[in-house]
Coordinates of C-alpha atoms in Angstrom, one line a residue:
X1 CA -15.9 -32.1 8.9
X2 CA -15.1 -28.5 8.2
X3 CA -15.4 -26.3 11.3
X4 CA -17.7 -23.3 11.0
X5 CA -16.0 -19.9 10.3
X6 CA -15.7 -17.9 13.5
X7 CA -17.1 -14.4 13.7
X8 CA -13.6 -12.8 14.0
X9 CA -12.5 -14.4 10.7
X10 CA -15.7 -13.3 9.0
X11 CA -15.0 -9.7 10.1
X12 CA -11.4 -10.0 9.0
X13 CA -12.5 -11.2 5.5
X14 CA -15.0 -8.4 5.3
X15 CA -12.3 -5.8 6.2
X16 CA -10.0 -7.4 3.7
X17 CA -12.6 -7.0 1.0
X18 CA -12.8 -3.2 1.7
X19 CA -9.0 -2.9 1.7
X20 CA -8.9 -4.7 -1.6
X21 CA -11.5 -2.3 -3.1
X22 CA -9.5 0.7 -2.0
X23 CA -6.0 -0.6 -3.0
X24 CA -7.2 -1.8 -6.4
X25 CA -8.9 1.5 -7.1
X26 CA -5.7 3.3 -6.2
X27 CA -3.6 1.3 -8.6
X28 CA -5.8 0.2 -11.5
X29 CA -6.5 3.8 -12.7
X30 CA -3.0 4.1 -14.1
X31 CA -3.8 1.7 -17.0
X32 CA -6.8 3.8 -18.0
X33 CA -5.1 7.2 -18.0
X34 CA -4.3 7.4 -21.8
X35 CA -7.9 6.6 -22.7
X36 CA -9.3 9.0 -20.1
X37 CA -7.0 11.7 -21.4
X38 CA -8.5 11.3 -24.9
X39 CA -12.1 11.3 -23.6
X40 CA -11.6 14.5 -21.5
X41 CA -9.2 16.1 -24.1
X42 CA -6.5 16.7 -21.5
X43 CA -2.7 16.3 -21.6
X44 CA -1.0 13.2 -20.1
X45 CA 0.5 15.4 -17.4
X46 CA -3.0 16.7 -16.4
X47 CA -4.7 13.3 -16.4
X48 CA -1.9 12.0 -14.2
X49 CA -3.4 14.2 -11.4
X50 CA -6.0 11.4 -11.1
X51 CA -3.3 9.3 -9.3
X52 CA -1.3 11.9 -7.5
X53 CA -4.3 13.8 -6.1
X54 CA -5.8 10.6 -4.7
X55 CA -2.6 9.4 -3.1
X56 CA -1.9 12.8 -1.5
X57 CA -5.4 13.1 -0.2
X58 CA -5.2 9.7 1.4
X59 CA -1.9 10.6 3.0
X60 CA -3.2 13.9 4.4
X61 CA -6.4 12.5 6.0
X62 CA -5.1 9.1 7.3
X63 CA -4.0 10.7 10.6
X64 CA -7.6 11.6 11.3
X65 CA -8.7 7.9 11.3
X66 CA -7.5 7.1 14.8
X67 CA -9.1 10.1 16.5
X68 CA -12.4 9.6 14.6
X69 CA -12.5 5.9 15.5
X70 CA -12.2 6.9 19.2
X71 CA -14.7 9.8 18.9
X72 CA -17.4 8.3 16.8
X73 CA -16.8 4.5 16.9
X74 CA -14.9 2.2 14.5
X75 CA -18.1 0.6 13.1
X76 CA -19.7 3.9 12.3
X77 CA -16.6 5.4 10.7
X78 CA -16.0 2.3 8.6
X79 CA -19.5 2.1 7.3
X80 CA -19.6 5.8 6.4
X81 CA -16.2 5.5 4.7
X82 CA -17.3 2.5 2.6
X83 CA -20.6 4.3 1.7
X84 CA -18.8 7.5 0.7
X85 CA -16.2 5.5 -1.3
X86 CA -18.9 3.7 -3.2
X87 CA -20.9 6.8 -3.9
X88 CA -17.8 8.7 -5.1
X89 CA -16.9 5.7 -7.4
X90 CA -20.3 5.9 -9.0
X91 CA -20.0 9.7 -9.5
X92 CA -16.5 9.2 -10.9
X93 CA -17.9 6.8 -13.6
X94 CA -20.6 9.3 -14.4
X95 CA -18.4 12.4 -14.3
X96 CA -19.3 14.9 -17.0
X97 CA -16.0 16.9 -16.8
X98 CA -12.5 16.3 -15.7
X99 CA -12.8 18.8 -12.9
X100 CA -15.7 16.9 -11.5
X101 CA -13.8 13.6 -11.8
X102 CA -10.8 15.1 -10.0
X103 CA -13.2 16.3 -7.2
X104 CA -14.6 12.8 -6.8
X105 CA -11.1 11.4 -6.6
X106 CA -10.4 13.7 -3.7
X107 CA -13.6 12.4 -2.0
X108 CA -12.5 8.9 -2.7
X109 CA -9.1 9.7 -1.1
X110 CA -10.8 11.1 2.1
X111 CA -13.0 8.0 2.4
X112 CA -10.2 5.6 1.7
X113 CA -8.0 7.4 4.3
X114 CA -10.7 6.7 6.9
X115 CA -11.7 3.2 5.7
X116 CA -8.3 1.4 5.5
X117 CA -6.8 2.2 9.0
X118 CA -10.3 1.7 10.6
X119 CA -10.7 -1.7 9.0
X120 CA -7.3 -2.8 10.3
X121 CA -8.1 -1.4 13.7
X122 CA -11.5 -3.3 13.8
X123 CA -9.6 -6.5 13.3
X124 CA -6.4 -5.9 15.3
X125 CA -7.3 -3.7 18.3
X126 CA -8.5 -6.5 20.6
X127 CA -6.9 -9.6 19.0
X128 CA -4.7 -11.5 21.5
X129 CA -1.0 -12.0 20.5
X130 CA -1.6 -15.7 19.9
X131 CA -4.1 -14.9 17.1
X132 CA -2.3 -11.9 15.6
X133 CA -0.4 -13.8 12.9
X134 CA -3.5 -15.5 11.7
X135 CA -5.6 -12.4 11.6
X136 CA -2.9 -10.4 9.9
X137 CA -2.8 -13.0 7.2
X138 CA -6.3 -12.0 6.1
X139 CA -5.4 -8.3 6.0
X140 CA -2.2 -8.8 4.0
X141 CA -3.6 -10.3 0.9
X142 CA -5.3 -7.2 -0.5
X143 CA -2.0 -5.3 -0.5
X144 CA -0.4 -8.1 -2.3
X145 CA -3.0 -9.0 -4.8
X146 CA -4.5 -5.7 -5.9
X147 CA -1.2 -4.1 -7.3
X148 CA -0.3 -7.3 -9.0
X149 CA -3.5 -7.9 -10.9
X150 CA -4.2 -4.2 -11.6
X151 CA -2.2 -4.0 -14.8
X152 CA -3.9 -7.1 -16.4
X153 CA -7.3 -6.3 -15.1
X154 CA -7.1 -2.6 -16.0
X155 CA -5.7 -3.5 -19.5
X156 CA -8.6 -5.9 -20.0
X157 CA -11.2 -3.3 -19.0
X158 CA -9.7 -0.6 -21.2
X159 CA -9.2 -2.9 -24.2
X160 CA -12.6 -4.6 -24.2
X161 CA -14.9 -2.4 -22.1
X162 CA -14.5 1.3 -21.1
X163 CA -12.6 3.1 -18.4
X164 CA -15.9 3.8 -16.6
X165 CA -15.9 0.2 -15.3
X166 CA -12.7 0.8 -13.4
X167 CA -15.0 2.7 -10.9
X168 CA -18.2 0.8 -11.4
X169 CA -16.7 -2.4 -10.1
X170 CA -16.4 -0.8 -6.7
X171 CA -20.2 -0.4 -6.4
X172 CA -21.3 -4.0 -5.8
X173 CA -18.2 -4.6 -3.5
X174 CA -19.0 -1.5 -1.5
X175 CA -22.7 -2.0 -1.2
X176 CA -22.4 -5.7 -0.2
X177 CA -19.6 -4.9 2.3
X178 CA -21.5 -2.1 4.0
X179 CA -24.7 -4.2 4.3
X180 CA -22.8 -7.2 5.8
X181 CA -20.8 -4.8 8.1
X182 CA -24.0 -3.3 9.5
X183 CA -25.2 -6.8 10.5
X184 CA -21.9 -8.4 11.5
X185 CA -19.8 -5.8 13.3
X186 CA -20.5 -5.1 16.9
X187 CA -21.2 -1.4 17.9
X188 CA -18.2 -0.2 19.9
X189 CA -18.0 2.4 22.7
X190 CA -17.1 6.0 21.8
X191 CA -15.2 8.5 23.8
X192 CA -17.0 11.9 23.8
X193 CA -13.9 13.4 25.6
X194 CA -11.4 12.4 22.9
X195 CA -9.5 15.7 22.4
X196 CA -8.6 16.6 18.8
X197 CA -5.0 17.7 18.2
X198 CA -5.7 20.2 15.4
X199 CA -2.1 21.5 15.3
X200 CA -0.8 18.0 15.1
X201 CA -3.1 17.2 12.2
X202 CA -2.1 20.3 10.3
X203 CA 1.6 19.5 10.8
X204 CA 1.3 15.8 9.7
X205 CA -0.9 16.8 6.8
X206 CA 1.7 19.4 5.6
X207 CA 4.5 16.8 6.1
X208 CA 2.7 14.1 4.0
X209 CA 1.5 16.6 1.4
X210 CA 5.0 18.1 0.9
X211 CA 6.8 14.8 0.6
X212 CA 4.3 13.2 -1.8
X213 CA 3.8 16.4 -3.9
X214 CA 7.6 16.6 -4.2
X215 CA 7.8 13.0 -5.2
X216 CA 5.1 13.5 -7.8
X217 CA 6.8 16.7 -9.2
X218 CA 10.1 14.8 -9.5
X219 CA 8.5 12.4 -12.0
X220 CA 7.5 15.2 -14.3
X221 CA 11.1 15.8 -15.5
X222 CA 14.4 17.3 -14.5
X223 CA 13.1 20.9 -14.8
X224 CA 10.9 20.1 -11.7
X225 CA 13.7 18.5 -9.7
X226 CA 14.7 21.7 -7.9
X227 CA 11.2 22.4 -6.7
X228 CA 10.6 18.7 -5.9
X229 CA 13.8 18.6 -3.8
X230 CA 12.7 21.7 -1.9
X231 CA 9.3 20.2 -1.0
X232 CA 10.9 16.9 0.1
X233 CA 13.4 18.8 2.3
X234 CA 10.5 20.8 3.7
X235 CA 8.7 17.5 4.5
X236 CA 11.8 16.2 6.3
X237 CA 12.1 19.4 8.4
X238 CA 8.4 19.1 9.2
X239 CA 9.0 15.5 10.2
X240 CA 11.3 16.7 13.1
X241 CA 8.7 19.4 14.1
X242 CA 5.9 16.8 14.1
X243 CA 8.0 14.3 16.1
X244 CA 8.7 16.9 18.8
X245 CA 5.0 18.0 18.9
X246 CA 3.6 14.5 19.2
X247 CA 6.1 13.7 22.0
X248 CA 5.2 16.8 24.0
X249 CA 1.5 17.3 23.4
X250 CA -0.8 16.5 26.2
X251 CA -3.3 14.9 23.8
X252 CA -1.4 14.1 20.6
X253 CA -3.1 13.1 17.4
X254 CA -1.5 9.8 17.9
X255 CA 1.1 8.6 20.4
X256 CA 4.7 7.7 19.4
X257 CA 5.3 5.5 22.4
X258 CA 5.1 2.3 20.2
X259 CA 8.4 3.3 18.6
X260 CA 10.1 2.4 21.9
X261 CA 9.2 -1.2 21.1
X262 CA 11.9 -2.8 18.9
X263 CA 9.5 -5.1 17.1
X264 CA 7.2 -2.3 16.1
X265 CA 10.0 0.2 15.3
X266 CA 11.8 -2.1 12.8
X267 CA 8.5 -2.6 10.9
X268 CA 8.3 1.2 10.4
X269 CA 12.0 1.5 9.3
X270 CA 12.9 -1.7 7.4
X271 CA 9.3 -2.3 6.6
X272 CA 9.0 1.1 4.8
X273 CA 12.1 0.2 2.7
X274 CA 10.3 -3.1 1.8
X275 CA 7.2 -1.2 0.9
X276 CA 9.2 1.0 -1.5
X277 CA 10.4 -2.1 -3.4
X278 CA 7.0 -3.9 -3.2
X279 CA 5.1 -0.9 -4.6
X280 CA 7.6 -0.2 -7.3
X281 CA 8.3 -3.8 -8.7
X282 CA 4.9 -4.4 -10.5
X283 CA 5.0 -0.9 -11.9
X284 CA 8.6 -1.2 -13.1
X285 CA 8.1 -4.6 -14.7
X286 CA 5.0 -3.5 -16.4
X287 CA 6.6 -0.3 -17.8
X288 CA 9.8 -2.3 -18.8
X289 CA 7.8 -4.9 -20.8
X290 CA 5.7 -2.3 -22.5
X291 CA 8.4 0.3 -23.2
X292 CA 11.5 -1.9 -23.9
X293 CA 9.9 -5.0 -25.2
X294 CA 7.0 -3.1 -26.9
X295 CA 4.4 -5.5 -25.5
X296 CA 0.7 -4.7 -25.2
X297 CA -0.8 -3.8 -21.8
X298 CA -2.6 -7.1 -21.7
X299 CA 0.5 -9.2 -22.6
X300 CA 2.7 -7.3 -20.1
X301 CA 0.0 -7.6 -17.4
X302 CA -0.2 -11.4 -18.0
X303 CA 3.5 -11.7 -17.0
X304 CA 3.2 -9.3 -14.1
X305 CA 0.3 -11.4 -12.9
X306 CA 2.8 -14.0 -11.8
X307 CA 3.8 -11.7 -9.0
X308 CA 0.2 -12.2 -7.8
X309 CA 0.6 -16.0 -8.4
X310 CA 3.6 -16.0 -6.1
X311 CA 1.7 -13.9 -3.5
X312 CA -1.1 -16.4 -3.4
X313 CA 1.0 -19.5 -3.9
X314 CA 3.0 -19.0 -0.7
X315 CA 0.1 -17.7 1.4
X316 CA -1.1 -21.0 2.8
X317 CA 2.5 -21.7 4.0
X318 CA 3.5 -18.3 5.4
X319 CA 2.3 -18.9 8.9
X320 CA 4.0 -22.3 8.9
X321 CA 7.3 -20.8 7.7
X322 CA 7.2 -18.0 10.3
X323 CA 6.4 -20.5 13.1
X324 CA 9.3 -22.7 12.1
X325 CA 11.9 -20.1 11.1
X326 CA 10.8 -17.4 13.4
X327 CA 10.2 -13.8 12.3
X328 CA 13.9 -13.2 11.9
X329 CA 14.5 -16.3 9.7
X330 CA 11.4 -15.7 7.6
X331 CA 12.3 -12.1 6.9
X332 CA 15.9 -12.8 6.0
X333 CA 14.7 -15.6 3.6
X334 CA 12.1 -13.3 2.0
X335 CA 14.7 -10.5 1.5
X336 CA 17.0 -13.0 -0.2
X337 CA 14.2 -14.0 -2.7
X338 CA 13.3 -10.3 -3.5
X339 CA 17.0 -9.5 -3.9
X340 CA 17.7 -12.5 -6.2
X341 CA 14.6 -12.0 -8.3
X342 CA 15.2 -8.3 -8.8
X343 CA 18.8 -8.8 -10.0
X344 CA 17.8 -11.6 -12.3
X345 CA 15.1 -9.5 -13.9
X346 CA 17.9 -7.0 -14.8
X347 CA 19.2 -9.6 -17.3
X348 CA 16.1 -10.6 -19.2
X349 CA 16.0 -10.0 -22.9
X350 CA 13.3 -9.9 -25.6
X351 CA 14.2 -13.5 -26.5
X352 CA 14.4 -14.7 -22.9
X353 CA 12.5 -18.0 -22.3
X354 CA 9.0 -16.7 -21.2
X355 CA 8.7 -19.3 -18.4
X356 CA 11.9 -17.8 -16.9
X357 CA 10.4 -14.3 -16.7
X358 CA 7.2 -15.7 -15.2
X359 CA 9.3 -17.7 -12.6
X360 CA 11.3 -14.6 -11.6
X361 CA 8.0 -12.6 -11.1
X362 CA 6.7 -15.6 -9.1
X363 CA 9.8 -15.6 -6.8
X364 CA 9.5 -11.9 -6.3
X365 CA 5.8 -12.4 -5.3
X366 CA 6.7 -15.2 -2.9
X367 CA 9.4 -13.0 -1.2
X368 CA 7.2 -9.9 -0.8
X369 CA 4.2 -12.0 0.4
X370 CA 6.3 -13.7 3.1
X371 CA 8.0 -10.4 4.1
X372 CA 4.8 -8.4 4.4
X373 CA 3.0 -11.1 6.4
X374 CA 6.0 -11.3 8.8
X375 CA 6.3 -7.6 9.2
X376 CA 2.6 -7.1 9.8
X377 CA 2.5 -10.0 12.3
X378 CA 5.6 -8.7 14.1
X379 CA 4.5 -5.0 14.2
X380 CA 1.8 -5.5 16.8
X381 CA 3.2 -8.5 18.6
X382 CA 4.3 -6.5 21.7
X383 CA 2.0 -3.5 21.4
X384 CA -0.6 -3.5 24.2
X385 CA -4.3 -3.4 23.0
X386 CA -4.9 0.1 24.5
X387 CA -2.0 1.4 22.4
X388 CA -2.9 -0.2 19.1
X389 CA -5.1 2.7 17.9
X390 CA -2.1 5.1 17.9
X391 CA 0.3 2.4 16.6
X392 CA -2.1 1.6 13.8
X393 CA -2.4 5.3 12.8
X394 CA 1.4 5.7 12.8
X395 CA 1.8 2.5 10.8
X396 CA -0.7 3.7 8.2
X397 CA 1.0 7.0 7.8
X398 CA 4.5 5.4 7.2
X399 CA 3.0 2.8 4.9
X400 CA 1.2 5.2 2.6
X401 CA 4.2 7.5 2.4
X402 CA 6.6 4.7 1.5
X403 CA 4.1 3.2 -1.0
X404 CA 3.6 6.6 -2.6
X405 CA 7.4 7.2 -2.8
X406 CA 8.1 3.8 -4.4
X407 CA 6.7 4.5 -7.9
X408 CA 7.9 8.1 -7.8
X409 CA 11.4 7.1 -6.8
X410 CA 11.9 4.4 -9.4
X411 CA 10.5 6.8 -12.1
X412 CA 13.0 9.5 -11.2
X413 CA 15.9 7.0 -11.1
X414 CA 14.9 5.7 -14.5
X415 CA 14.7 9.2 -16.0
X416 CA 18.0 10.2 -14.4
X417 CA 19.8 7.1 -15.6
X418 CA 18.5 7.6 -19.2
X419 CA 20.7 10.8 -19.3
X420 CA 23.8 8.5 -19.0
X421 CA 22.7 5.2 -20.4
X422 CA 20.4 3.8 -23.2
X423 CA 16.8 3.3 -22.0
X424 CA 17.2 -0.5 -21.8
X425 CA 20.3 -0.3 -19.6
X426 CA 18.6 2.3 -17.4
X427 CA 15.6 0.0 -16.7
X428 CA 17.9 -2.9 -16.0
X429 CA 19.8 -0.8 -13.4
X430 CA 16.4 0.1 -11.8
X431 CA 15.8 -3.6 -11.2
X432 CA 19.2 -3.9 -9.6
X433 CA 18.4 -0.9 -7.5
X434 CA 15.2 -2.5 -6.1
X435 CA 17.3 -5.5 -5.2
X436 CA 19.9 -3.4 -3.4
X437 CA 17.2 -1.7 -1.3
X438 CA 17.0 -5.0 0.6
X439 CA 20.5 -4.5 2.1
X440 CA 19.2 -2.1 4.9
X441 CA 16.3 -4.4 6.2
X442 CA 18.7 -7.4 6.0
X443 CA 21.2 -5.6 8.3
X444 CA 18.5 -4.4 10.6
X445 CA 16.7 -7.8 10.9
X446 CA 20.0 -9.7 11.2
X447 CA 20.7 -8.0 14.6
X448 CA 17.2 -8.7 16.0
X449 CA 16.9 -11.2 18.8
X450 CA 16.3 -14.7 17.4
X451 CA 13.0 -15.2 19.2
X452 CA 11.5 -11.8 18.7
X453 CA 7.7 -11.8 18.4
X454 CA 7.6 -15.3 19.9
X455 CA 4.2 -14.7 21.7
X456 CA 2.4 -14.6 18.3
X457 CA 3.8 -17.9 17.0
X458 CA 3.6 -20.2 20.0

């Protein structure tokens, strides 16, 4: 007899659906950019603003989520965010001009910035340590599935329907999610005295905007690299200013106290490096298969889809693996798989056995799925419930910055290498680079206590 689904699992699945909608929307647009450029009669560089403006807007407004959840309530903010995201998706599909479409993408970015951290907070804020790993599992799959299926799904929509459906698919998901959320989520208490750190918000917004704008400029070509470097350096300098402000402010936008906890801190450092690789791999493999092998978007997407198959295939076993190997063993195993798959992909050729390419994509998906589940479970394992709001906000800021940097970084490296090597060799070296990124988290995790995060896996 199947036991009835508990309320907390229903809420976790609902929050996961909203995360899936936001992440898919942020990644699937890329496949439709050439078609949209033709429809709106704009250049490829201009239409690319659809992606960069959205990502930068999300990064700028994510720090608001923690304070707004305290001030107005998590349920209210989440429902408003889902409703606004759904409405802006409809307006994007009906946009008469590119300027209006870009405005709607900004609105989508603002609503996404509020929706994603609040959804995670609704699930994790009061979850006891013994249940964290289970609940995190439900929140991890959207980040794994959406980027992996986006190339195939987007290619299918553009090929057989129209780019408008990329936005229209959000409407039923958003409406159903909001309706269920109104009925299912309990109304939480609000704090009318929650002070707003305006200076902290401006500083974090400028930091995020500078880094991601610099990363975006860097992808435009070497003539922009000087300006891009300046913006990124400015962002790093602002990072030190923000750190000092948040440490000294009486009522900071979010607290940095969670960084004193080793299990949380390594998830922000090594975890960010993993996010770079995770965000870049589906993109790099898609571009490689389309550019070097000259495959269609649908054919390339069908191979990249095996990253998604790996994500899902290992999912029923991730908690079992983590409980038996511990977080340290599970992370080291996952890094090994990501490293090996990345290097092996550097050697594939146009005549490589198709099943081998699919298998390598599958192994890459297995590794990243296991690593992200382990990092997400470990990150809040020793954070007290009253501190999870700030920890969640900080985690969201670092995640969005590292995800945004992933595609930009690999694009810049590919362009730089093509000045010295043929295009094929340049892309092969990029796969090797994504593998080498695993060296830092391996070293960091190797020196962690063997039984770290044990409270969540007993």
